[in-house]
XYZ file of C-alpha atoms in Angstrom:
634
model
C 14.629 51.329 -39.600
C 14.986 51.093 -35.926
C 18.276 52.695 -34.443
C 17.796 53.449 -31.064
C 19.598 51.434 -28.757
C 20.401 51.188 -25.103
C 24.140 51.657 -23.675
C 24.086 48.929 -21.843
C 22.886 46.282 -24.923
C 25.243 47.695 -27.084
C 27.970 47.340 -24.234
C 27.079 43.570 -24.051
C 27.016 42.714 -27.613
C 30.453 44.462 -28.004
C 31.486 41.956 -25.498
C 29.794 38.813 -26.320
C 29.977 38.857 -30.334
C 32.804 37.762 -32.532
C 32.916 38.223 -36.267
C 34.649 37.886 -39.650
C 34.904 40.472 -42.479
C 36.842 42.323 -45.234
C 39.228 44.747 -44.294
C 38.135 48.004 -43.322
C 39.892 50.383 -40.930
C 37.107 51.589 -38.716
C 35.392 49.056 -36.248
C 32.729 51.572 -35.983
C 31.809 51.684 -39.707
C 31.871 48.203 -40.709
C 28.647 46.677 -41.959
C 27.864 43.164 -42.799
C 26.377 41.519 -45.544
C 25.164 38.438 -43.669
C 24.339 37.990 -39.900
C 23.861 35.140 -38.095
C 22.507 35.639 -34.174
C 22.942 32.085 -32.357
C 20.451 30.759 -29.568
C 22.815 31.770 -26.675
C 25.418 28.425 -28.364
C 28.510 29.428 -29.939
C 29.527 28.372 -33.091
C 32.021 26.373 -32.118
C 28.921 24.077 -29.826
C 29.175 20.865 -32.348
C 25.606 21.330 -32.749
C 23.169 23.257 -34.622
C 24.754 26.771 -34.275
C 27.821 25.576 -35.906
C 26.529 23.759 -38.120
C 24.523 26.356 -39.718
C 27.800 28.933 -39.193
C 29.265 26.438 -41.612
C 26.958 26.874 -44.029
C 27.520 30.682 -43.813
C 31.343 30.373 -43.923
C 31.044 28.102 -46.836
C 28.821 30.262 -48.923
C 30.888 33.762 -48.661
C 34.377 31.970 -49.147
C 32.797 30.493 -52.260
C 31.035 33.824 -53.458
C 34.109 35.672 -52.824
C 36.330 33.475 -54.706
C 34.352 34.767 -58.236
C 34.387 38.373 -57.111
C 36.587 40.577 -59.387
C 38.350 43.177 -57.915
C 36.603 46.117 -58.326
C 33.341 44.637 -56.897
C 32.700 44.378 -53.236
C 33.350 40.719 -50.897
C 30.186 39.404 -49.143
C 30.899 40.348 -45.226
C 29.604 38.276 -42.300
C 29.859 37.830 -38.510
C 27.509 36.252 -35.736
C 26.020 37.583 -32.961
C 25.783 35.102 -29.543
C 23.569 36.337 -26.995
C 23.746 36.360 -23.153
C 21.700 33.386 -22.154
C 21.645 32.243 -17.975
C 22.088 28.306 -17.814
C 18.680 26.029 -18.268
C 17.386 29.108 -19.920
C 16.202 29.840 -23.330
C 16.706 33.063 -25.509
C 13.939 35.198 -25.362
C 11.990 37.143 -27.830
C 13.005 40.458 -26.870
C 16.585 39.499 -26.828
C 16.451 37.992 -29.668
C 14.856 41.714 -31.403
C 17.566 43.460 -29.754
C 20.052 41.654 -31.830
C 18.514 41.860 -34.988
C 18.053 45.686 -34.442
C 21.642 45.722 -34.155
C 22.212 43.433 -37.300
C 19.588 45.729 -39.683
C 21.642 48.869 -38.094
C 25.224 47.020 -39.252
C 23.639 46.643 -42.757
C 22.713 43.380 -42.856
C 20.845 42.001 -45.908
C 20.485 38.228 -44.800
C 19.563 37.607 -41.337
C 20.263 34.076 -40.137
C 17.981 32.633 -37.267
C 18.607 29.263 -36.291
C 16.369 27.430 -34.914
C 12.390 27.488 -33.090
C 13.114 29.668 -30.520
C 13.072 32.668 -33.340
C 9.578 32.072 -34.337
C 8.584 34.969 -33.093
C 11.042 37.024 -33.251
C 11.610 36.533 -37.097
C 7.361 36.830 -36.980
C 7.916 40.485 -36.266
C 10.921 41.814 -37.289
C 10.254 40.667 -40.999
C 7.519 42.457 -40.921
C 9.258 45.947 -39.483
C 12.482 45.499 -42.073
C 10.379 44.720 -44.968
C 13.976 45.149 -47.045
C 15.536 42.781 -45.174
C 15.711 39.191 -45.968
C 15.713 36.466 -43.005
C 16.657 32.639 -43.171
C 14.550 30.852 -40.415
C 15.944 27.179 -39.659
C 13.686 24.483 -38.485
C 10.704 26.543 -37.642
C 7.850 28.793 -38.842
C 7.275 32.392 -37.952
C 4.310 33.154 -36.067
C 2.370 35.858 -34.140
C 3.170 35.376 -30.206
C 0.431 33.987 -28.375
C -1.253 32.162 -31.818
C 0.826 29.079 -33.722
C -0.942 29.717 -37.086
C 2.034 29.638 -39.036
C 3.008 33.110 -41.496
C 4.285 32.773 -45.134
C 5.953 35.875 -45.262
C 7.662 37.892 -48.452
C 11.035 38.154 -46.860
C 10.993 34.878 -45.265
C 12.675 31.685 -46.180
C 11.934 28.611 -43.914
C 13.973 25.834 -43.263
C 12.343 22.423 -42.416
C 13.550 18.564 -42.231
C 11.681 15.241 -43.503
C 11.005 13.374 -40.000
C 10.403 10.729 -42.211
C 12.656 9.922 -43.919
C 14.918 10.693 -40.531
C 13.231 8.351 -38.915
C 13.350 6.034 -42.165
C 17.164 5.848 -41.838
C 17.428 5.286 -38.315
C 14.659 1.698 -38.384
C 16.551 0.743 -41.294
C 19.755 1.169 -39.484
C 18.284 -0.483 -36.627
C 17.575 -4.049 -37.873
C 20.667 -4.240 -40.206
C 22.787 -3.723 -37.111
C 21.788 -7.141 -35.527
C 18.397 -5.764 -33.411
C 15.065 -7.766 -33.782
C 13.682 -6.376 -30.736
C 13.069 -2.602 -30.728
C 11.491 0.635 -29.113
C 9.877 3.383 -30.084
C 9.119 6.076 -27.575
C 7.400 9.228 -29.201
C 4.422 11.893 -28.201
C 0.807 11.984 -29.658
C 1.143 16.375 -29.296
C 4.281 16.836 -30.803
C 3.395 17.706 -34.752
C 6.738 15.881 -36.146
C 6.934 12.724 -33.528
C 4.351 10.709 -35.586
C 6.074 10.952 -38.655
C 9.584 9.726 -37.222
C 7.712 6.991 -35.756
C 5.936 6.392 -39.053
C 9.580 7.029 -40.898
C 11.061 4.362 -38.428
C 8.361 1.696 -38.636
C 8.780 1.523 -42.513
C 12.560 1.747 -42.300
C 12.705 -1.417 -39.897
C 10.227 -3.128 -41.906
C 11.979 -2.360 -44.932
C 14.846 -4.008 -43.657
C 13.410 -7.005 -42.200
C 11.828 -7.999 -45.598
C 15.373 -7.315 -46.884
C 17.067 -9.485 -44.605
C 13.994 -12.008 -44.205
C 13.816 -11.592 -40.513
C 11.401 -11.048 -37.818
C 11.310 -8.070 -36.405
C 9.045 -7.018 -33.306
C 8.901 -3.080 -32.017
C 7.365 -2.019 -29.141
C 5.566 1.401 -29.593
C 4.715 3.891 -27.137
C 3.648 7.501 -27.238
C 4.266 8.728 -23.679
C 1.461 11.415 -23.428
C -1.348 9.421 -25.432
C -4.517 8.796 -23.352
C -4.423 5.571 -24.410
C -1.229 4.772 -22.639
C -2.252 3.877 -19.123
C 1.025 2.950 -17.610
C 1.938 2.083 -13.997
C 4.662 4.496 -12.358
C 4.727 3.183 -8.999
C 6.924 1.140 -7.112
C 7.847 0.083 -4.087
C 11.170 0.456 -2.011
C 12.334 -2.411 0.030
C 14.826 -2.252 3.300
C 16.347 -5.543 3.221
C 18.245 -7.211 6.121
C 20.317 -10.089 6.839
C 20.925 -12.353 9.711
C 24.250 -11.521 12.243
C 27.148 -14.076 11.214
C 30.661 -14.639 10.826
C 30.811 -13.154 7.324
C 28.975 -9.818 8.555
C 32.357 -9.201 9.774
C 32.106 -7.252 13.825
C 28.993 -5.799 14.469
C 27.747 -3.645 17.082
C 24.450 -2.098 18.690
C 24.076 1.268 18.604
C 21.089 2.845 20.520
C 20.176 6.494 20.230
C 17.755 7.620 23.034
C 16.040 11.105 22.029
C 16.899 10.956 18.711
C 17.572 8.915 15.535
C 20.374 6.540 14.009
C 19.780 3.440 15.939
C 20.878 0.485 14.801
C 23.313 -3.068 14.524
C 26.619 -1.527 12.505
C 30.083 -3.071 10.934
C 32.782 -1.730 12.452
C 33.994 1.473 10.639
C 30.568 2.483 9.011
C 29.848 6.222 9.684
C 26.264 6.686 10.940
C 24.443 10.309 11.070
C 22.924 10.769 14.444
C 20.286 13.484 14.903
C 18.289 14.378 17.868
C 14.946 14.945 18.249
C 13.186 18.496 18.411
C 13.530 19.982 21.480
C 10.313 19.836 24.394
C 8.594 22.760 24.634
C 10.964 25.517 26.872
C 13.963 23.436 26.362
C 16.413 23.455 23.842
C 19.103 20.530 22.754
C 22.667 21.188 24.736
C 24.841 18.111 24.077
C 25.108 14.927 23.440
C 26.229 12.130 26.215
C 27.884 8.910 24.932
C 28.119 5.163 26.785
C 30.222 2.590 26.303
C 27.786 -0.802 26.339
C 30.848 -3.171 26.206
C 32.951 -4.627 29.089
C 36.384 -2.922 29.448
C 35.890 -0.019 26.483
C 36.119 3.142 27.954
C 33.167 5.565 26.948
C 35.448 7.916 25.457
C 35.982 5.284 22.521
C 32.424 6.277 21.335
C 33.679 8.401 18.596
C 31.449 11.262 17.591
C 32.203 14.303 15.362
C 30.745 16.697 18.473
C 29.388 17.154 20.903
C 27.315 20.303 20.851
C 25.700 19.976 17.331
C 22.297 18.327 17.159
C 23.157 16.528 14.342
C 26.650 14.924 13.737
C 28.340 11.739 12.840
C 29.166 8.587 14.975
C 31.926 6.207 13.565
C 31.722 2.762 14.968
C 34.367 1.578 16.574
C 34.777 -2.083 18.777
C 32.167 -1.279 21.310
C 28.150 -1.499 21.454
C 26.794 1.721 22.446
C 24.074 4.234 23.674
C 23.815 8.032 22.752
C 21.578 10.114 24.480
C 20.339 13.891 23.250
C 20.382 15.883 26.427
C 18.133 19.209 26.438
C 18.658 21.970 28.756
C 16.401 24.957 30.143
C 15.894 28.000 27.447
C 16.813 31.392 27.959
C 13.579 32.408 26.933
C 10.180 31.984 26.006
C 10.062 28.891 23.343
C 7.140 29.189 20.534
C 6.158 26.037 18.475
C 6.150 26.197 15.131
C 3.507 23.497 14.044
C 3.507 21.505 10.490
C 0.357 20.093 9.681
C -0.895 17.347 7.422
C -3.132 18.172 4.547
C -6.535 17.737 6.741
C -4.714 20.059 9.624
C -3.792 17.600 11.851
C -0.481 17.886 13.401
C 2.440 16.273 11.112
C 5.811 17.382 13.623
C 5.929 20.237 16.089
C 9.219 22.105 16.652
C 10.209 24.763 19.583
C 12.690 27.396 18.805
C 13.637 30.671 20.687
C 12.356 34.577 19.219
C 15.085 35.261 16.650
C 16.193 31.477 15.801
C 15.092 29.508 12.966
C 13.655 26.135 11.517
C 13.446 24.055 8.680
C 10.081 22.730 7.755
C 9.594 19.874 5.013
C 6.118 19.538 3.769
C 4.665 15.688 4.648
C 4.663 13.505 1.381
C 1.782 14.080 -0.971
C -1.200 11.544 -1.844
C -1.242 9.933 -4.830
C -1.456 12.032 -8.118
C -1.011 15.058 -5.181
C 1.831 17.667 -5.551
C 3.188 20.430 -3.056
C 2.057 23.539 -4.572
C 2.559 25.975 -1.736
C 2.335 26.897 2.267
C -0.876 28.413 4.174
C 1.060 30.201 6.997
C -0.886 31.609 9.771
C 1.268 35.037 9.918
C 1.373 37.927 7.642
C 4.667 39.202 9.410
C 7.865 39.500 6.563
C 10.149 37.286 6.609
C 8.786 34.807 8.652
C 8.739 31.890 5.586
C 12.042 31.749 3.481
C 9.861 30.500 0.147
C 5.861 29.726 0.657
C 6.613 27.806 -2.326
C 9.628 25.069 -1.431
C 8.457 22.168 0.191
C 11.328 22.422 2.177
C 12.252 25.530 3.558
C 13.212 27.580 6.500
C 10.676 29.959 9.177
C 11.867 32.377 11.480
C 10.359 33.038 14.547
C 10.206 36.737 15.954
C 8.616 38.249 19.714
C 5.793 39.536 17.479
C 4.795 35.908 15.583
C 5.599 34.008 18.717
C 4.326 30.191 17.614
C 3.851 29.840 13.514
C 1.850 26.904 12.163
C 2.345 26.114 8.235
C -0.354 23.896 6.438
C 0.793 22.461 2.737
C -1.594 23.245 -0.077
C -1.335 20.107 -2.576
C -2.715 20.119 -6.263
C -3.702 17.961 -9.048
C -0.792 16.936 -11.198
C -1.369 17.210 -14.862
C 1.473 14.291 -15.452
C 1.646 10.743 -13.725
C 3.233 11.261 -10.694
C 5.659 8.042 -8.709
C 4.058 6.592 -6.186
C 6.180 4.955 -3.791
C 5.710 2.394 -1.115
C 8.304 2.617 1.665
C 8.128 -1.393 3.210
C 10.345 -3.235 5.951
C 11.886 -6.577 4.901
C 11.894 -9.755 7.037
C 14.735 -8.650 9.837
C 13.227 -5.131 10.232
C 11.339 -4.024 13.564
C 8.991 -1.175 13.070
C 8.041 0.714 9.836
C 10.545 2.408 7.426
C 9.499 5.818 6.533
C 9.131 7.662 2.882
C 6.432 6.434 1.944
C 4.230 8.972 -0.615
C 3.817 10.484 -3.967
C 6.695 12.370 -5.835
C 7.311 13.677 -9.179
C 10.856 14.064 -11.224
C 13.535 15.952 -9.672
C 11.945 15.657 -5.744
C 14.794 14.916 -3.692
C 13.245 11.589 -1.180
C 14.450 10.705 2.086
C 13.922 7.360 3.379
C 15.081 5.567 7.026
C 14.810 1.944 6.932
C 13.196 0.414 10.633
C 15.987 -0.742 13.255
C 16.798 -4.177 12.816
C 15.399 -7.329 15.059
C 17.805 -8.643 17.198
C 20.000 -11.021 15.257
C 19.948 -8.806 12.224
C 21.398 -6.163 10.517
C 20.873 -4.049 7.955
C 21.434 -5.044 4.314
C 20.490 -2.843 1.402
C 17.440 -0.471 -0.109
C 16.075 -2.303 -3.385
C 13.577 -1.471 -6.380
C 10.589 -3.184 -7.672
C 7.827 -2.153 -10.085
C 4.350 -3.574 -9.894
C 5.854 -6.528 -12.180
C 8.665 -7.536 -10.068
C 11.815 -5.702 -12.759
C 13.993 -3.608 -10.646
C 13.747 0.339 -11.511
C 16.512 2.315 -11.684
C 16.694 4.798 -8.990
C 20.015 6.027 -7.860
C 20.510 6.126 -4.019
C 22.901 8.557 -2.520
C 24.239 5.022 -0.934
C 21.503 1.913 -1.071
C 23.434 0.220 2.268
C 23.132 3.136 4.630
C 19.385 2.900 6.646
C 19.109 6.580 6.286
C 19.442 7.761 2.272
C 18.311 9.782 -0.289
C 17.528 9.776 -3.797
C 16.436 11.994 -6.598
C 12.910 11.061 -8.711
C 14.244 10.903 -12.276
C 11.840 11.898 -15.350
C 9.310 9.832 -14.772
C 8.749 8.783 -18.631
C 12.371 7.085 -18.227
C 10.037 4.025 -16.672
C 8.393 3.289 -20.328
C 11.733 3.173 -21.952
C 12.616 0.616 -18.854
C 9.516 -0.990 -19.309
C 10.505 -2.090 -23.083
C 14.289 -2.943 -21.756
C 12.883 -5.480 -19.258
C 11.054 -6.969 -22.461
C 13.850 -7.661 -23.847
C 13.716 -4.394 -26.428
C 17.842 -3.947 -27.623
C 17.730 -0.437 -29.032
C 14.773 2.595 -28.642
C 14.538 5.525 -31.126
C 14.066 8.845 -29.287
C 11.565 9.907 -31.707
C 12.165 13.534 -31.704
C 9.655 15.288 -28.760
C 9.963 17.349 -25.699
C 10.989 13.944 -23.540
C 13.314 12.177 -26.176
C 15.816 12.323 -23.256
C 14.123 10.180 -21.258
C 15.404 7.353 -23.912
C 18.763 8.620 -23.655
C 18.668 8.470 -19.540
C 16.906 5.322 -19.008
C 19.872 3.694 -21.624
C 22.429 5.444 -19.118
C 21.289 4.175 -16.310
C 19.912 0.711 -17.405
C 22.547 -1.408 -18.802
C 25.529 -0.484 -21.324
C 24.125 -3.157 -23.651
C 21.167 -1.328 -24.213
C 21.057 1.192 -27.009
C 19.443 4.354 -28.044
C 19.140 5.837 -31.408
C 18.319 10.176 -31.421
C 16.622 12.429 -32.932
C 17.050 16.087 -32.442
C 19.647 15.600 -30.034
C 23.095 17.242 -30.858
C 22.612 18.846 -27.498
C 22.849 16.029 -25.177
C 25.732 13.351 -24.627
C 26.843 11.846 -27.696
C 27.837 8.595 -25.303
C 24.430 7.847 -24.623
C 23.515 7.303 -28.164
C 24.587 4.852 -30.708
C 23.441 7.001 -33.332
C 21.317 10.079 -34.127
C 19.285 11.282 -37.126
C 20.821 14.692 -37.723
C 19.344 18.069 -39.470
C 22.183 19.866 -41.570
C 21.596 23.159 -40.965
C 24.546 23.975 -42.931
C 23.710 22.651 -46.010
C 20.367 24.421 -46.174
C 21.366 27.692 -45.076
C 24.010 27.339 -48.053
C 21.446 26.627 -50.213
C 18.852 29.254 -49.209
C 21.814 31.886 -49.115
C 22.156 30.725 -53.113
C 18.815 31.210 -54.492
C 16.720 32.954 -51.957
C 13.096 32.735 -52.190
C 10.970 34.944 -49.832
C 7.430 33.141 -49.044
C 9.213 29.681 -49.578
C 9.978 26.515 -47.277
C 13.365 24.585 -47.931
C 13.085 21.181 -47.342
C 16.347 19.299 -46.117
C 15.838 15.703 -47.013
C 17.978 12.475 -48.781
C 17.815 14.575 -52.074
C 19.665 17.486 -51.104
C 22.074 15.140 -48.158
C 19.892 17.691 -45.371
C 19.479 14.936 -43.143
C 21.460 11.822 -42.124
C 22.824 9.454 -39.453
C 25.620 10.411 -37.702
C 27.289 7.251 -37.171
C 26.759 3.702 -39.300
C 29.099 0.423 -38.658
C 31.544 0.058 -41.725
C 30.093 -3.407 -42.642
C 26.708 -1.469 -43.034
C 27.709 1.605 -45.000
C 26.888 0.040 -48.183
C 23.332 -1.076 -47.702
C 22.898 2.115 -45.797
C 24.342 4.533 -48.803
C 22.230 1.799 -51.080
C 18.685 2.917 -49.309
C 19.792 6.736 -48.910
C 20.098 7.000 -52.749
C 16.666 5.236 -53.285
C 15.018 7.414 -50.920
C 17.079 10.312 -52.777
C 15.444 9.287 -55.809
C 12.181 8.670 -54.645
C 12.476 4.961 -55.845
C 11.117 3.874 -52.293
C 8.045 5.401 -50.762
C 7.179 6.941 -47.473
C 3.696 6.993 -46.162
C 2.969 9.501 -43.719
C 0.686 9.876 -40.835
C -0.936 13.138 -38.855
C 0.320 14.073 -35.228
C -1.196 11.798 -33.232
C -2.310 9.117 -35.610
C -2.429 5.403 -35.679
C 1.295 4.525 -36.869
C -0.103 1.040 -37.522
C -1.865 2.772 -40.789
C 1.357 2.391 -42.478
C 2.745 -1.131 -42.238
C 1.813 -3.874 -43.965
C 4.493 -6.565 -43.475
C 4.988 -10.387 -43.113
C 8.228 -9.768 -41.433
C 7.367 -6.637 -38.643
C 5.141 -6.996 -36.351
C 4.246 -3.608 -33.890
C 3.085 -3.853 -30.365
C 1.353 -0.503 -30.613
C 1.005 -0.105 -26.806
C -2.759 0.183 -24.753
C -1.414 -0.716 -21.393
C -3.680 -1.051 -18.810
C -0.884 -2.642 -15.900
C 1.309 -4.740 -17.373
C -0.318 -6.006 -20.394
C -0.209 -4.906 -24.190
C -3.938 -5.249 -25.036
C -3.296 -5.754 -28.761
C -0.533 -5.264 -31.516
C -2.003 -6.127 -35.038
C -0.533 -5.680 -38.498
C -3.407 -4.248 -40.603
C -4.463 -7.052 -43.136
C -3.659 -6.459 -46.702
């Protein structure tokens, strides 16, 4: 058995590991029967790490309770590793802490979850004595997802159907007769969730003698040619008594002109400097009869860019540049096709921040082409935005973005100026989820004033981006997951509740609800790890249960599966007035009295229904339309 360790791994896990066992007087010679190692969680997450600690803790009180005296108590504890926020344990952690749970003498080694795959792949096969529990997954070779039956290995896995059975059923006898689906052709339990919640709505439809339509999409399915873009609208209104006092505010050399209420805050930012100059101050003029100049209030005076709060006076700000001490080198931005996007001239020893220009359609920033070698003189060739530093030696430094094919749909936004608006609003391009976008709306015609930023897919529904502040001219926003626009999609059709469906982007469902409209619901799957308040309820895995169960009769080789039968799966939440058709249909699934059909990843979920009451919009969009939905004749 493997019992070399470093100092510094055992340091951590001494630090990061709580545990439980029968007394013994020496820390360093205890030994445990069972070991759990969590994904990074504790066991005290209310998710699937305590859940499945339950099961342990359950198991050893029972199975010491029968113990006689003379013979020895079952002895547990959990490991949690280390794990850095947005990551996910790795492999090699992971066989650190089972090295250290085989060197504590542990006989049952409790992995919950996928991301132990691997891990539990190879250490099963290096402590051939020692039995492991793997939840919700299969062990496998890295690099190759055939999956291993191995001697020493019990497996843990979940019927997506009848998951996804419970949630459609629950569904329609909750008042909805509009619903959602939103699933993934690639991920191997999706379809049969989808297939489990198709058959559960339908079930209950013919139950209740309702109608019942569902929309179904699969988000990555070729056959799902959706429409991301939009476009973004600057809106403005005319100048009237209800505007409230207005005034003009003209910035010469810069930006952040425009008509203004009195007390808005406005950012004011001069242009880049001329070549051999650099910006010096800013001067400020009162345009209105007997206000003082001084009444133009501005946060400074020195500082290229800095606020302006409008006060009772009209009013032009000019960006005055002064001689440099030295020598001034440009540092050049170009477009795609090298012509020049914005030129900037800074001082040997100063720096700049560059942003890349917005990409073409289906086009993302991938990195910079910089025409220097010198260290140093690019902050990260890889940001889109970023910072260069000029030196004597790299005097002027020209950057040209590198875009790339994006495997995923990518938002393509159109940047437009409303009726009121003189000029062209800018921000205009093509982004993908989580690019932060600035936009500047044109200055207003005379007369006007600016309104608002608003939304609008190619059909007209608003979307649902969130502005840093939608009536300020010059905003930004962050892209959200870009899949949150077929969930949005079904909302604007009038769909009441969408089921997650249990795949990499279930969140997307859970977003979209957040951000659409509080009488929209979502139903989960898979997610204990996200908000409970997005959800109105969520097909849950008990890994408790099953790890109970596999601790009890152990069977190396062997897959437990947590279904209605043994109560391993259920709904976390059902409405009082429901629980008794709900318990009704659990036992009949428990008892195999109603039938599931499945379907393969990927399949046609339409295979499976054959109702009078359900019909599925199984979704081929090209634009806006749904080329067919059929129900499959008898």
């Amino acid at each position: 058995m493997k019992k070399v360790f470093s100092v510094f791994m055992c340091a951590v896990l001494a630090v990061v590991c709580s545990f439980a066992f029968a007394g013994c007087s020496n820390a360093e010679n205890l030994t445990y029967d069972i070991v759990m190692i969590t994904d990074g969680g504790t066991v005290a997450d209310g998710a699937y790490n305590e859940s499945a600690w339950n099961g342990i803790v359950d198991y050893v009180e029972n199975a010491n309770t029968v113990v006689s005296e003379e013979s020895k108590k079952v002895t547990y504890r959990y490991y949690q590793p280390h794990v850095d926020e947005d990551e996910t344990l790795s492999t090699e952690t992971a066989l650190q802490y089972i090295d250290l749970a085989v060197e504590k003498g542990a006989k049952f080694i409790i992995l919950p979850g996928e991301v132990f795959e691997v891990a539990a792949y190879e250490a099963s096969r290096q402590y051939s004595d020692v039995n492991f529990i793997l939840i919700d997954g299969m062990p496998h070779a890295e690099g190759d997802d055939t999956d291993a039956y191995i001697q020493n290995v019990m497996t843990v896995s979940f019927s997506a159907l009848e998951s996804g059975f419970l949630a459609g059923y629950d569904a329609v006898i909750s008042g909805n007769t509009k619903l959602g689906y939103f699933g993934s052709v690639n991920s191997d339990t999706s379809s049969s969730y989808g297939a489990g919640f198709v058959q559960g709505a339908q079930y209950a439809a013919e139950q209740l003698g309702i109608p019942v339509t569902m929309d179904y999409a699969d988000y990555d399915s070729s056959l799902l040619d959706y429409n991301y873009d939009f476009t973004l609208t600057a809106n403005y209104e005319k100048i009237d008594e209800t505007n409230g006092k207005v005034f003009v505010v003209k910035v010469e050399n810069g930006t952040g002109s425009g008509t203004y209420t009195e007390g808005q805050n406005v950012t004011v930012k001069a242009d880049p400097a001329p070549e051999g100059k650099v910006f010096d101050h800013w001067e400020c003029k009162s345009n209105t009869d007997g206000v003082k100049d001084s009444k133009v209030n501005i946060s400074s005076e020195k500082e290229s860019e800095m606020n302006l709060l409008v006060e009772e006076c009209d009013c032009t700000i000019t960006a005055v540049y002064a001689d440099a001490e030295s020598t001034t080198y440009p540092v050049v931005v170009n477009n795609a096709d090298d012509s020049v996007y914005s030129t900037q001239y800074i001082m040997a020893g100063e720096s700049c921040n560059v942003v890349a220009p917005s990409a073409e359609s289906g086009m993302v920033f991938d990195h910079w082409e910089i025409n220097t070698d010198e260290e140093g003189a690019i902050d990260d060739i890889n940001a889109k935005d970023t910072w260069v530093h000029v030196t004597d030696t790299t005097q002027g430094i020209t950057l040209t973005p590198v875009y790339v094919e994006n495997g995923a749909p990518t938002f393509d936004v159109t940047v437009v100026t409303g009726e009121g608006g003189n000029g062209e609003s800018t921000g205009s391009g093509s982004y993908v989820t989580g690019d932060v976008v600035s936009v500047t709306a044109a200055v207003p015609q005379e007369g006007y004033i600016f309104s608002h930023w608003s939304t609008a897919d190619d059909d007209g529904f608003s979307t649902d981006i969130v502005m840093e502040n939608e009536y300020f001219p010059s905003t930004t926003y962050t892209m959200p997951n870009r899949y949150q626009a077929v969930v949005e999609k079904m909302y604007d059709e009038g769909v009441s509740v969408v089921y997650a469906g249990g795949n990499p982007e279930c969140n997307a469902v859970s977003d979209a609800t957040w951000n659409y409209s509080y009488d929209k619901l979502a139903i989960g799957a898979e997610n204990w790890q996200s908000s409970w308040d997005h959800y109105v309820t969520t097909t849950i895995k008990d890994y408790g249960s099953a790890v109970k169960a596999c601790l009890s009769d152990f069977r190396g080789g062997y897959t437990y599966n947590g279904d209605c039968s043994n109560n391993g799966i259920y709904l976390s939440s059902v409405a009082e007035e429901n629980q008794q058709a709900y318990d009704e249909v659990y036992s009949a699934l428990a008892n195999g009295s109603i039938k599931i059909t499945g379907v393969a990843p990927g399949a046609d979920v339409r295979l499976v229904l054959d109702s009078n009451c359900l019909t599925l919009d199984y979704w081929i969009i090209n634009g806006d339309s749904v080329v067919y939905n059929t129900v499959p004749a008898e």
